[in-house]
Short mmCIF file of C-alpha atoms in Angstrom, two decimals:
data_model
loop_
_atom_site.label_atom_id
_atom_site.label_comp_id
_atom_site.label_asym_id
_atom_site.label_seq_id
_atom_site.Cartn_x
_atom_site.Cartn_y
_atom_site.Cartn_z
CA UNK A 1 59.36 -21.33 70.86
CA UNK A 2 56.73 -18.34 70.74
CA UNK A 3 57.39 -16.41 68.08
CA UNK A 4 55.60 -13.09 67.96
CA UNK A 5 52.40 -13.49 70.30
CA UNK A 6 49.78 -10.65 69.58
CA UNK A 7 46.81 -10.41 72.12
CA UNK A 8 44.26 -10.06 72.34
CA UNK A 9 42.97 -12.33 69.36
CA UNK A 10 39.40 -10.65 69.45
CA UNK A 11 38.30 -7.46 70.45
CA UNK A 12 34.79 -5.69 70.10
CA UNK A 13 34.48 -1.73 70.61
CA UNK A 14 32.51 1.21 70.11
CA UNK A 15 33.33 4.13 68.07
CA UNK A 16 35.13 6.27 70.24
CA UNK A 17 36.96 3.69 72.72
CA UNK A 18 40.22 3.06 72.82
CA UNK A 19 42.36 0.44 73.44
CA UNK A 20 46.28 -1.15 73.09
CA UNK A 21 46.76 -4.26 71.05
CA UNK A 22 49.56 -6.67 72.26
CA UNK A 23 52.62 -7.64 70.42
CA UNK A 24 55.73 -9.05 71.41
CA UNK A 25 58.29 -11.54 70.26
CA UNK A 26 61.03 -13.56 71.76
CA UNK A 27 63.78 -13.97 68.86
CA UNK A 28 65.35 -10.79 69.87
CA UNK A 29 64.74 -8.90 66.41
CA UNK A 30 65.14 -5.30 65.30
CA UNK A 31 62.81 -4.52 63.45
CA UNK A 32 58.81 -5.11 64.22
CA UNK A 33 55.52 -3.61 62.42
CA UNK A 34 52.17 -3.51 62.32
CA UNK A 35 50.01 -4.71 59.42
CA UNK A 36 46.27 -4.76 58.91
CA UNK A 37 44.30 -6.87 56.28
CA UNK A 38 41.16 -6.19 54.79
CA UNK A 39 39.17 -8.07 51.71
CA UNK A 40 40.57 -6.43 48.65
CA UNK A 41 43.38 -5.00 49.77
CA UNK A 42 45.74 -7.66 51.18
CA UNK A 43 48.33 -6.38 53.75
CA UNK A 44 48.90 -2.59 54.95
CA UNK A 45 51.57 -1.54 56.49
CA UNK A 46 50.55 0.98 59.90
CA UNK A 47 53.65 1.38 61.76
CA UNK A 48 56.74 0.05 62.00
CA UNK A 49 60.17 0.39 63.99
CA UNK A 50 63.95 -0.37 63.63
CA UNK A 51 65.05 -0.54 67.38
CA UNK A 52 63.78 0.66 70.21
CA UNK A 53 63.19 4.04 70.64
CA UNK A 54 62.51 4.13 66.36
CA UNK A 55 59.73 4.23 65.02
CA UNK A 56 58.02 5.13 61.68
CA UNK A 57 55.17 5.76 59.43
CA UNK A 58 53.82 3.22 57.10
CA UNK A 59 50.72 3.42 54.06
CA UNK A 60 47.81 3.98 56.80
CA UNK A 61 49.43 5.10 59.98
CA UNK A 62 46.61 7.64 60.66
CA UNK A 63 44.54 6.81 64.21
CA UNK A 64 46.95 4.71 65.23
CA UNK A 65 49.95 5.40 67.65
CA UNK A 66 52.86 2.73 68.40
CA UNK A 67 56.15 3.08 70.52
CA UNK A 68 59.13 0.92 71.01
CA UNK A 69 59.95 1.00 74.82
CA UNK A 70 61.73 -2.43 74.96
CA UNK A 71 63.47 -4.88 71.75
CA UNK A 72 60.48 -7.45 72.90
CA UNK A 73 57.60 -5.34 72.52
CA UNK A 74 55.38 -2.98 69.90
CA UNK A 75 52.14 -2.04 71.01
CA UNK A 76 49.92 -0.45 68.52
CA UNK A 77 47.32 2.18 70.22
CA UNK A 78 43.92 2.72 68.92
CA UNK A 79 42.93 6.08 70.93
CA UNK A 80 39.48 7.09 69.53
CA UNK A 81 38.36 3.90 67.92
CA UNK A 82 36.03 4.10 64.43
CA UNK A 83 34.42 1.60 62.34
CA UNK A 84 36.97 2.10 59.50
CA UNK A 85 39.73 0.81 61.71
CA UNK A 86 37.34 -2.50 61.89
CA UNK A 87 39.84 -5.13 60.24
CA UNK A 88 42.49 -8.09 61.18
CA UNK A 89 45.68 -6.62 62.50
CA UNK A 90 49.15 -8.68 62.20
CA UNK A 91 52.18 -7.89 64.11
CA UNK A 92 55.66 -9.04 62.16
CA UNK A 93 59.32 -9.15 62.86
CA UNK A 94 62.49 -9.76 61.63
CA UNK A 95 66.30 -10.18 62.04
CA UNK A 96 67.00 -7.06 60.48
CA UNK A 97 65.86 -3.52 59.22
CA UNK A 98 66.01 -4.05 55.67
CA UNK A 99 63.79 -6.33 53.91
CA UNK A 100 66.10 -9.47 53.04
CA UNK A 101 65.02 -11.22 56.14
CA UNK A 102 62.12 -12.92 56.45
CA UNK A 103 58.81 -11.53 58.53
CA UNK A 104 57.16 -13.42 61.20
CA UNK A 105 53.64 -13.14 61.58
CA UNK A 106 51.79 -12.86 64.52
CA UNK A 107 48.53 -15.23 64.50
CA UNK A 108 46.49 -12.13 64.04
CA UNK A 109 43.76 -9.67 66.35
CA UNK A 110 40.31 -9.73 64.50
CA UNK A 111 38.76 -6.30 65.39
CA UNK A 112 35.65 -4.80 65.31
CA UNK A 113 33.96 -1.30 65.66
CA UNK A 114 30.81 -0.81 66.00
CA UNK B 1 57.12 3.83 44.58
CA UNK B 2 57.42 0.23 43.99
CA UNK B 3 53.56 -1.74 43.71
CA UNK B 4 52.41 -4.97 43.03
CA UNK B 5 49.59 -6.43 41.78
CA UNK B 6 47.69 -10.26 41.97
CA UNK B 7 45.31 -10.44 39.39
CA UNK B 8 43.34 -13.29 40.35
CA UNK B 9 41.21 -12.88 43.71
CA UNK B 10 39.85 -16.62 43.68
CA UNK B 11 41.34 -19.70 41.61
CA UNK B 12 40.12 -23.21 42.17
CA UNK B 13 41.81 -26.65 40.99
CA UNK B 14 41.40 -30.00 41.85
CA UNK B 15 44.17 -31.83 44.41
CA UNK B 16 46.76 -33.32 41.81
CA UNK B 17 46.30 -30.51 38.94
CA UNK B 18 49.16 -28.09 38.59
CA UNK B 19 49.11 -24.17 40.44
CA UNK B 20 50.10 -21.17 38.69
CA UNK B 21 49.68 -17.69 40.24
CA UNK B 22 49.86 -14.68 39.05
CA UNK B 23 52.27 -11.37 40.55
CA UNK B 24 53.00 -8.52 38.22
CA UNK B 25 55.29 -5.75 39.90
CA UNK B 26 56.15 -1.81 39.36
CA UNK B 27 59.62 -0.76 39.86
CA UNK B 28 62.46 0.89 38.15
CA UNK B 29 64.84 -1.50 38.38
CA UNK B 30 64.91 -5.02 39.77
CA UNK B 31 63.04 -5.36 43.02
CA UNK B 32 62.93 -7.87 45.81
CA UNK B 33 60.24 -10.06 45.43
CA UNK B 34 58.87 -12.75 48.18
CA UNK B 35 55.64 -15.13 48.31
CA UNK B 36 53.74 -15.44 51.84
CA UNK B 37 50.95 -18.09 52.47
CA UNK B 38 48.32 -17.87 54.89
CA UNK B 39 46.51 -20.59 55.90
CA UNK B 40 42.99 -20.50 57.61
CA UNK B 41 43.19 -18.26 61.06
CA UNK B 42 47.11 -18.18 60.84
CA UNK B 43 49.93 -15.89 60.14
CA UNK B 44 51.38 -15.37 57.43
CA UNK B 45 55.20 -17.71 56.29
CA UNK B 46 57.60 -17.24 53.82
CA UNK B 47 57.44 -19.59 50.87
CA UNK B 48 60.87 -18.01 49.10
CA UNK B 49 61.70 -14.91 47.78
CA UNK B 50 64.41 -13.94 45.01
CA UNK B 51 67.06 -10.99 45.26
CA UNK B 52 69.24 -11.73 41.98
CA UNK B 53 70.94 -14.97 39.98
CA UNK B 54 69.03 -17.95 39.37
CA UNK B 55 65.72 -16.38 38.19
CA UNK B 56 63.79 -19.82 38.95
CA UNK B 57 63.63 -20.20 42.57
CA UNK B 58 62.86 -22.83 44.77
CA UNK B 59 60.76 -22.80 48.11
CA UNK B 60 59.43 -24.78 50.79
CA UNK B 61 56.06 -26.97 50.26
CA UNK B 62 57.58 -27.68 46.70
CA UNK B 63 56.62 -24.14 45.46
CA UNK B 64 58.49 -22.22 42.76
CA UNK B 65 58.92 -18.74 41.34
CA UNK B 66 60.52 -17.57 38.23
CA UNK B 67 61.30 -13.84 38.12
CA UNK B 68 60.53 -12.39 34.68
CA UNK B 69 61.81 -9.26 33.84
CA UNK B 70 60.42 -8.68 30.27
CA UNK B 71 57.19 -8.84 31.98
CA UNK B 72 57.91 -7.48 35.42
CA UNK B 73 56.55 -11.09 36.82
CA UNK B 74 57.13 -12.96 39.91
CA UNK B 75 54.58 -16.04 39.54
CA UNK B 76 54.17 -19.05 41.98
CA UNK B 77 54.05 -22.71 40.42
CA UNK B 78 53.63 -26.12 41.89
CA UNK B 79 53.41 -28.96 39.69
CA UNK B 80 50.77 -30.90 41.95
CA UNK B 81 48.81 -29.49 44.34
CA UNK B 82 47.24 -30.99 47.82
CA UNK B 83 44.81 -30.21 49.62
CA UNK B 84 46.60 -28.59 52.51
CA UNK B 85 47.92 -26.12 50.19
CA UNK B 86 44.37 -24.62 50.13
CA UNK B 87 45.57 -20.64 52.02
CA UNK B 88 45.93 -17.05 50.83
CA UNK B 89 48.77 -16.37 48.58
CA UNK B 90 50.53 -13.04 48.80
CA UNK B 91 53.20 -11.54 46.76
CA UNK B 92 54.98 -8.83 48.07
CA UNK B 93 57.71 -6.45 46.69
CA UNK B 94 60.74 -3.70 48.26
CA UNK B 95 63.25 -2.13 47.03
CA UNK B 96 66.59 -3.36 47.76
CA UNK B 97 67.97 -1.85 50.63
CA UNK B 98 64.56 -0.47 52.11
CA UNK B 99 62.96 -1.31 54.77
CA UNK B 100 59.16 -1.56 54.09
CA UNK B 101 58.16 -4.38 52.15
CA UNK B 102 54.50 -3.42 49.88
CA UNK B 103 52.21 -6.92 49.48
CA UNK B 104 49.76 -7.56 46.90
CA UNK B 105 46.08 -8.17 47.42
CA UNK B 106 46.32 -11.45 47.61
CA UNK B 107 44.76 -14.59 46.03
CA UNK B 108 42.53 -17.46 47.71
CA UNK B 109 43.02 -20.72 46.42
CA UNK B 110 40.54 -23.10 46.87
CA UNK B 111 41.58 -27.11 46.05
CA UNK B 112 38.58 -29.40 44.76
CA UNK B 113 39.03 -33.18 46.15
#
């Protein structure tokens, strides 16, 4: 029983790189986001989507891009990475699109900017 | 726009003293409120959350909540806590029927043996 798997767990770049962070989950749920935490400021919602094909803006969705090819999988693109976007990121699902279900976290992707 | 807020970043107790937390929300009318933990280097789980009814409710680890509407409250209790319930506790708040769920900053408990 996987749950949502998020890879990779660490990641080091330099300002300017890009790269794709891994989520996907097996429970066949609707609705998936992306979340990043930072001291102070608890959870952030970045992007999140209702199906596939949907997706939508959260609080901080700026230099970040997501798309929803398949039910299983949300990958959340960094494309022009900067030390601001230095943070954990958490990938969630649930059963449904509206909030009454419960989220399932990812184990996290620590990432850092330099 | 609904918010919430956890006063307290830190709070220490000793194993076997009793937990409150505190989560104040903003909203118009009555919100849907939830408590996640995080423990060390994990994701984040559901402890309970509370739509309507019963405004004391009950949750797993032998947690509880009591929605508060007078003072737009949602706080976590547990009579007697143990050392594995050392984590980050977030509240978190949406409006019913939405589809975005806002979470509060968050507060790290640390348990003294």
């Amino acid at each position: 029983n996987a749950g949502v798997t998020q890879t990779p767990k660490f990641q080091v770049l330099k300002t300017g790189q890009s790269m794709t962070l891994q989520c996907a989950q097996d429970m066949n749920h609707e609705y998936m986001s992306w979340y990043r935490q930072d001291p102070g400021m608890g959870l952030r919602l970045i992007h999140y989507s209702v199906g596939a094909g949907i997706t939508d803006q959260g609080e901080v969705p700026n230099g970040y891009n997501v798309s929803r090819s398949t039910t299983e999988d949300f990958p959340l693109r960094l494309l022009s990475a900067a030390p601001s976007q230095t943070s954990v990121y958490f990938c969630a699902s649930r059963s449904g699109a509206r909030i009454t279900g419960e989220l399932f976290f990812g184990e996290g992707s620590r990432l850092t900017v330099l | 726009a609904q918010s919430v807020t956890q006063p307290d970043i830190h709070i220490t107790v000793s194993e076997g003293a009793s937990l409150e937390l505190r989560c104040n929300y903003s909203y118009g009318a009555t919100p849907y409120l939830f408590w996640y933990v995080q423990s060390p280097g994990q994701g984040l789980q559901l402890l309970l959350k509370y739509f309507s009814g019963d405004t004391l409710v009950q949750g797993i680890k032998g947690f509880e909540a009591e929605f508060k509407r007078s003072q737009s409250s949602f706080n976590l209790r547990k009579p007697s806590v143990h050392w594995s319930d050392a984590a980050e506790y977030f509240c978190a708040v949406g409006a019913p029927g939405a589809q975005k769920l806002v979470f509060g900053q968050g507060t790290r408990l640390t348990i003294n043996p």
